[in-house]
XYZ file of C-alpha atoms in Angstrom:
467
model
C -21.537 -17.956 30.796
C -17.745 -18.562 30.662
C -16.473 -21.024 28.181
C -13.749 -23.104 29.857
C -10.683 -24.213 27.577
C -9.122 -27.501 27.745
C -5.336 -26.097 27.616
C -4.251 -30.049 27.299
C -5.777 -29.953 23.689
C -7.283 -26.276 22.840
C -9.148 -25.903 19.697
C -7.462 -23.127 17.408
C -9.017 -21.933 14.173
C -6.793 -19.827 11.890
C -8.357 -17.863 8.994
C -5.617 -17.574 6.332
C -2.774 -19.599 5.217
C -0.243 -16.985 4.742
C 2.998 -16.816 7.026
C 1.013 -15.553 9.820
C -1.323 -18.286 9.671
C 0.689 -21.159 8.674
C 3.592 -20.391 11.147
C 1.020 -20.029 13.814
C -0.375 -23.451 13.216
C 2.697 -25.016 13.288
C 3.653 -23.793 16.428
C 0.004 -24.331 17.938
C 0.040 -28.118 16.979
C 3.590 -28.690 18.045
C 2.267 -27.562 21.394
C -0.707 -30.038 21.258
C -3.489 -28.184 20.287
C -6.084 -29.133 17.674
C -5.504 -26.858 14.546
C -8.044 -26.004 11.719
C -6.551 -23.662 8.887
C -9.097 -22.023 6.426
C -7.563 -20.893 3.194
C -9.286 -19.952 0.000
C -6.523 -19.828 -2.322
C -3.553 -22.029 -1.236
C -1.296 -22.794 1.579
C 1.326 -19.820 1.804
C -1.205 -17.179 0.991
C -0.278 -14.107 -1.304
C 3.233 -14.313 0.079
C 4.090 -17.598 -1.514
C 1.547 -17.574 -4.544
C 1.640 -13.966 -5.965
C 4.056 -11.742 -3.876
C 7.004 -12.374 -1.985
C 8.195 -15.756 -3.466
C 7.376 -14.938 -7.034
C 8.975 -11.542 -6.862
C 12.188 -12.529 -5.534
C 12.235 -15.437 -7.683
C 12.194 -13.086 -10.470
C 14.640 -10.659 -8.927
C 17.116 -13.598 -8.695
C 17.109 -14.262 -12.327
C 17.323 -10.498 -13.085
C 20.369 -10.291 -10.625
C 22.029 -12.865 -12.619
C 21.382 -11.264 -15.719
C 23.060 -8.189 -14.446
C 26.012 -9.765 -13.060
C 26.696 -11.689 -16.465
C 26.284 -8.229 -18.361
C 28.952 -7.109 -16.156
C 31.174 -10.222 -16.226
C 33.337 -8.635 -18.742
C 35.470 -6.428 -16.445
C 36.152 -9.415 -14.621
C 37.638 -11.001 -17.949
C 34.842 -13.416 -18.874
C 34.497 -13.255 -22.325
C 32.208 -14.990 -24.655
C 33.301 -16.611 -27.909
C 29.881 -15.473 -29.661
C 29.533 -11.746 -29.762
C 25.796 -12.587 -30.431
C 25.732 -14.518 -26.967
C 24.437 -11.793 -24.872
C 22.053 -12.994 -22.509
C 18.220 -12.118 -23.150
C 15.369 -12.901 -21.133
C 12.754 -15.689 -21.847
C 10.097 -14.125 -19.896
C 7.644 -17.136 -20.378
C 10.315 -19.785 -19.235
C 11.080 -17.445 -16.140
C 7.449 -16.708 -15.203
C 6.611 -20.416 -15.677
C 9.755 -21.279 -13.359
C 8.221 -18.447 -10.959
C 4.636 -19.874 -10.639
C 5.953 -23.488 -10.388
C 8.167 -22.580 -7.708
C 5.605 -21.008 -5.718
C 3.171 -23.683 -6.162
C 5.802 -26.037 -4.985
C 6.666 -24.028 -1.764
C 2.627 -23.984 -1.195
C 2.628 -27.641 -1.621
C 5.715 -28.243 0.836
C 3.928 -26.033 3.399
C 0.614 -28.010 3.042
C 2.410 -31.415 3.496
C 4.169 -29.858 6.390
C 0.888 -28.785 8.351
C -0.717 -32.173 7.567
C 2.240 -33.928 8.969
C 1.838 -32.129 12.039
C -1.894 -33.105 12.280
C -3.543 -29.749 11.162
C -6.895 -29.825 9.290
C -7.007 -27.811 6.152
C -10.309 -26.399 5.029
C -10.106 -24.830 1.391
C -12.802 -22.090 1.404
C -13.873 -18.696 2.532
C -14.344 -18.160 5.882
C -16.232 -15.334 8.023
C -16.670 -14.799 11.811
C -20.357 -15.789 13.315
C -19.055 -14.527 16.947
C -15.677 -14.889 18.793
C -15.703 -18.535 18.886
C -17.004 -19.619 15.761
C -16.096 -19.672 11.867
C -18.412 -20.351 9.085
C -16.691 -21.451 5.869
C -18.232 -21.759 2.516
C -16.765 -24.796 0.759
C -17.128 -26.368 -2.587
C -19.234 -28.939 -0.565
C -21.263 -26.508 0.983
C -21.266 -24.765 4.501
C -19.362 -25.723 7.500
C -19.075 -24.278 11.025
C -15.899 -24.498 12.994
C -16.090 -23.947 16.669
C -12.678 -22.870 18.442
C -11.285 -21.806 21.824
C -9.184 -19.418 19.908
C -9.165 -17.558 16.467
C -6.229 -16.248 14.626
C -7.192 -13.787 11.834
C -4.489 -13.773 9.249
C -6.240 -12.762 6.304
C -3.535 -10.589 4.289
C -4.235 -7.710 1.781
C -4.493 -7.270 -1.893
C -3.099 -4.834 -4.314
C -4.608 -1.112 -4.086
C -6.130 0.156 -7.361
C -6.729 3.375 -8.716
C -10.148 4.394 -10.073
C -8.460 6.022 -13.352
C -5.931 2.844 -13.760
C -7.953 -0.132 -13.585
C -6.022 -3.254 -14.141
C -6.820 -5.195 -17.139
C -4.242 -7.948 -16.713
C -2.528 -7.540 -20.283
C -1.002 -3.971 -20.558
C -2.031 -2.321 -17.312
C -0.832 -4.521 -14.401
C -0.630 -4.920 -10.536
C 2.073 -6.954 -8.882
C -0.105 -9.975 -8.805
C -0.658 -10.091 -12.684
C 2.865 -9.241 -13.711
C 3.628 -13.155 -13.794
C 1.097 -13.568 -16.348
C 3.176 -11.909 -19.232
C 4.830 -14.128 -22.071
C 7.029 -11.499 -23.612
C 9.418 -9.027 -21.770
C 7.641 -5.490 -21.688
C 9.561 -3.257 -24.172
C 9.011 -0.094 -22.339
C 7.667 -0.671 -18.824
C 6.183 2.192 -16.720
C 6.087 1.641 -13.043
C 3.978 3.724 -11.016
C 5.049 3.954 -7.191
C 8.350 4.265 -5.932
C 7.807 2.396 -2.945
C 9.287 -0.980 -1.975
C 7.436 -2.815 -4.646
C 7.817 -0.520 -7.263
C 11.374 -0.242 -6.922
C 12.096 -3.958 -6.863
C 10.047 -4.206 -10.039
C 11.750 -1.450 -11.818
C 14.927 -2.770 -10.720
C 14.181 -6.310 -11.977
C 12.742 -5.441 -15.213
C 15.700 -3.098 -15.836
C 18.064 -5.949 -15.162
C 15.825 -8.320 -17.599
C 16.360 -5.885 -20.371
C 13.104 -3.754 -20.519
C 13.310 0.117 -20.745
C 11.715 1.212 -17.482
C 10.497 4.430 -16.345
C 9.559 4.712 -12.476
C 6.931 7.399 -11.548
C 7.652 8.848 -8.020
C 5.148 11.213 -6.378
C 8.053 11.877 -3.993
C 11.396 13.501 -3.837
C 13.116 10.339 -3.863
C 12.685 6.689 -4.571
C 12.206 4.600 -1.513
C 10.355 7.275 0.483
C 10.811 6.793 4.442
C 14.019 4.743 3.861
C 17.588 5.606 4.505
C 18.347 8.615 2.531
C 21.749 7.593 1.822
C 20.908 4.027 0.450
C 17.885 5.596 -1.565
C 20.414 8.379 -3.157
C 22.576 5.555 -4.030
C 20.003 3.279 -5.595
C 18.880 6.539 -7.729
C 22.481 6.693 -8.909
C 22.406 3.129 -9.933
C 19.208 3.558 -11.622
C 20.573 6.598 -13.438
C 23.588 4.705 -14.491
C 21.698 1.553 -15.712
C 19.040 3.506 -17.872
C 16.070 3.882 -15.562
C 14.434 6.915 -16.015
C 13.014 8.174 -12.395
C 10.405 10.797 -12.605
C 10.512 12.430 -9.123
C 7.706 14.463 -7.616
C 5.462 13.290 -10.452
C 1.843 11.918 -9.825
C 0.092 9.525 -12.088
C -3.492 10.733 -12.703
C -4.625 8.291 -15.027
C -3.435 5.030 -16.814
C -5.238 3.946 -20.208
C -4.468 1.738 -22.784
C -3.571 2.959 -26.306
C -3.642 0.945 -29.660
C -0.026 -0.334 -28.998
C 0.551 0.205 -25.412
C -0.532 2.336 -22.453
C -0.521 6.424 -21.799
C 0.056 7.845 -18.186
C -1.311 11.279 -17.723
C 0.916 13.128 -14.820
C -0.653 15.604 -12.461
C 0.861 18.603 -14.403
C -0.931 17.358 -17.825
C 2.129 15.785 -19.462
C 2.018 12.148 -20.520
C 4.430 9.210 -20.564
C 3.942 6.363 -22.958
C 5.107 2.859 -22.815
C 4.037 -0.889 -23.864
C 3.004 -1.752 -20.463
C 2.261 -0.105 -16.968
C 2.628 -1.867 -13.580
C 0.696 0.059 -10.826
C 2.353 -0.287 -7.547
C 0.194 1.958 -4.877
C 0.099 -0.012 -1.740
C -2.490 -2.612 -0.476
C -5.737 -2.930 1.080
C -6.497 -5.024 3.808
C -8.775 -8.105 3.478
C -11.160 -7.525 6.399
C -14.161 -6.543 4.454
C -17.367 -8.688 4.848
C -15.574 -11.191 7.336
C -18.136 -10.039 10.376
C -15.099 -8.580 12.116
C -16.999 -5.861 13.767
C -20.175 -7.820 14.609
C -17.809 -10.249 16.441
C -16.322 -7.015 18.354
C -12.985 -6.624 16.414
C -12.206 -3.255 16.168
C -10.498 -1.707 12.739
C -8.566 1.289 12.064
C -9.941 3.970 9.527
C -7.877 2.177 6.741
C -9.465 -0.941 7.667
C -6.966 -2.611 9.257
C -7.127 -4.776 12.501
C -6.160 -3.065 15.666
C -3.851 -5.367 17.735
C -1.671 -5.038 20.731
C 2.211 -6.248 21.035
C 1.036 -9.971 21.564
C -1.414 -9.751 18.693
C -4.656 -9.547 20.704
C -7.470 -7.600 19.065
C -10.468 -5.825 20.823
C -12.491 -9.071 20.724
C -11.938 -11.856 23.656
C -10.210 -15.128 22.119
C -9.419 -13.547 18.703
C -6.082 -12.669 17.479
C -4.614 -11.190 14.349
C -1.352 -11.381 12.214
C 0.197 -10.247 8.972
C -0.714 -7.200 6.598
C -4.510 -7.148 7.753
C -3.151 -5.630 11.169
C -0.906 -2.762 9.002
C 1.798 -3.503 11.770
C 4.507 -4.042 9.096
C 4.151 -5.456 5.569
C 6.779 -8.126 6.233
C 6.115 -12.119 5.915
C 8.735 -12.487 8.671
C 6.440 -9.810 10.822
C 3.511 -11.626 9.815
C 5.150 -14.916 11.087
C 6.511 -13.732 14.239
C 2.942 -12.057 15.223
C 1.406 -15.380 14.515
C 4.000 -17.339 16.828
C 3.246 -14.713 19.180
C -0.338 -14.959 19.308
C -0.388 -18.607 19.892
C 2.499 -18.639 22.778
C 0.331 -15.818 24.343
C -3.103 -17.853 23.992
C -1.275 -21.268 25.052
C 0.332 -19.660 27.902
C 3.811 -20.434 26.692
C 6.778 -17.927 27.286
C 6.211 -14.830 25.088
C 7.685 -11.473 24.572
C 5.712 -8.534 22.854
C 6.696 -7.828 19.235
C 9.340 -5.052 19.222
C 9.043 -3.214 15.836
C 12.437 -1.479 16.629
C 14.062 -4.733 16.324
C 12.357 -5.712 12.951
C 15.179 -6.346 9.938
C 13.879 -5.868 6.533
C 15.300 -5.850 2.963
C 14.546 -4.262 -0.372
C 15.368 -6.836 -3.244
C 16.513 -4.179 -5.629
C 20.158 -4.248 -7.236
C 22.160 -3.696 -5.171
C 19.962 -4.942 -2.063
C 19.078 -2.624 0.872
C 18.764 -3.964 4.041
C 17.985 -2.151 7.522
C 17.145 -3.142 11.079
C 16.391 -0.709 14.442
C 16.888 2.970 14.991
C 17.431 5.221 11.846
C 19.203 8.269 10.935
C 15.917 9.744 10.707
C 15.197 8.933 14.226
C 18.294 10.685 15.394
C 17.511 13.636 13.412
C 13.933 13.964 15.141
C 15.657 13.594 18.348
C 13.729 10.504 19.446
C 17.216 8.865 19.937
C 20.829 10.260 20.397
C 23.747 8.129 18.607
C 26.782 8.145 16.768
C 26.981 6.579 13.222
C 29.312 5.421 11.158
C 29.139 4.761 7.149
C 31.850 2.658 5.432
C 31.769 2.437 1.585
C 32.304 -1.137 -0.011
C 34.516 0.467 -2.359
C 37.432 0.056 0.328
C 36.556 -3.693 0.927
C 38.625 -6.114 -0.551
C 36.279 -8.603 -1.193
C 34.028 -6.317 -3.037
C 36.802 -5.339 -5.143
C 37.539 -8.950 -6.177
C 33.788 -9.429 -7.197
C 33.796 -5.983 -8.951
C 31.112 -4.479 -6.388
C 30.939 -0.618 -7.013
C 27.832 -0.006 -5.147
C 27.163 -0.505 -1.545
C 27.949 0.540 2.059
C 27.946 -0.483 5.640
C 26.105 1.965 8.393
C 26.093 1.264 11.954
C 24.157 3.360 14.652
C 25.231 3.128 18.111
C 23.496 5.010 21.099
C 25.601 7.670 22.066
C 27.473 7.332 25.474
C 26.730 3.492 26.014
C 28.086 2.368 22.707
C 24.976 -0.076 22.260
C 24.154 -0.882 18.918
C 20.580 0.204 18.183
C 20.576 0.158 14.200
C 22.341 -0.337 10.869
C 22.114 -0.362 7.120
C 23.746 -2.659 4.760
C 23.735 -1.985 0.772
C 25.209 -4.283 -1.386
C 25.111 -7.852 -2.758
C 23.297 -10.293 -0.345
C 22.568 -7.495 1.883
C 19.593 -9.547 3.255
C 21.988 -11.919 4.548
C 24.799 -9.483 5.992
C 22.088 -7.358 7.862
C 21.678 -10.533 10.366
C 24.944 -9.942 12.585
C 23.580 -6.177 12.914
C 20.257 -7.570 13.845
C 21.584 -9.650 16.467
C 23.322 -6.934 17.897
C 20.353 -4.660 18.128
C 18.327 -7.504 19.578
C 20.793 -8.563 22.150
C 21.945 -5.022 23.022
C 25.412 -5.730 22.041
C 28.021 -3.288 22.629
C 30.030 -2.036 19.542
C 33.283 -3.813 21.116
C 31.579 -6.761 21.165
C 30.732 -6.731 17.397
C 34.216 -5.674 16.427
C 35.914 -8.179 18.371
C 34.187 -11.031 16.684
C 36.338 -12.731 14.185
C 35.085 -12.241 10.494
C 36.727 -13.923 7.493
C 39.137 -12.309 5.346
C 38.257 -11.303 2.996
C 34.787 -10.812 3.231
C 31.806 -8.252 2.910
C 31.143 -8.813 6.933
C 34.719 -7.535 7.361
C 33.307 -3.740 6.873
C 30.965 -4.468 9.400
C 33.314 -4.925 11.889
C 35.528 -2.116 10.821
C 32.456 0.104 11.204
C 31.898 -1.086 14.718
C 35.467 -0.670 15.603
C 35.357 2.906 14.377
C 32.736 3.390 16.810
C 34.850 2.398 19.814
C 35.332 5.033 22.308
C 38.744 5.187 24.240
C 38.292 4.947 28.160
């Protein structure tokens, strides 16, 4: 028997209150759907409560300390030689967690204003139209015409490096510290590891970064990774490349990390950043017809559909891109598709991302690695920020702008920005990639002088082909 959906007011149930879930709920409610969102921790999910918002708030403090420490070169003097800034980690972490809770409360208030029903509890699928939720009051069943799974992921743990929340930590536990780690060992040089290594170096910790690969940020732009490694070296971060951590254990006064070659690294604390695991176990997914990958991620297509009728998925649980912006886009696309609204499939070659190290590293679209592999043909221009007037005024020494244009047509297909506020500066390149603008379109748009965006315009200008 086929279930008839009342599209004038369909029932939509969302399992998970992170960016994929709450953004979808807002869109669905604004389109007239009856929306119920189930969340076991708090609105915003790990992105708001334990991951993105907390980490970037911590990083903002570290970045300010770094800029203050370099202020002397700009002529800023302190009357008291002992007034060198230091990190009050308890104050910092209290602010981090308070800000995260405040953001979560703001999201909840926004959903409630739109009429979204919020259920706090743990849910699982009974079938492709029903969620069973265990709440403090008991068990409840939610019937829906469509279900969105936005259940997120949790930190991956090594069996030989179990976090204890005191000395051996994962990225969700790091905010429980009241005192700055004297010597922090970071295991894992991906985005999360590099960000925390940069942040705690800025806060004043002695940092050792253990990387199993040839470079930090494997898979990212090689020029950006090399620049960051140079900054790390200059600022005192010790990078151990091609070194794999086999085990982490507590000692009497700290931690000991044993590497693959048998050597040992000691410190006061260890932060383990070795990826994440999707929260897909025990949810009744396979019984409902939702197919999973070998890694446990939910299989989805370009409009966020799973293999089960009426069930969509968004966010880290899909393994598409572990970015809050992608999760939110997947959720919005899912709702638009189900509701019959205008929708375009998710295009991963248009995703802009940022690594919040100091300096920041932002990228969008086609990479130089894609050109090297022969997947695309393009021309590349890279300009150092050392020649940018605004960068000189700010005493910015590290950074560049890179634009990639399709060979022959001159269409902007990718770009990288490294420098202060790269997360903001990537936007004009992202617009150019998404809208398929020609390099001349970018070059002919006015920029402010002096500004860092001037280097984006100049890079585009150098890609001009005289006809």
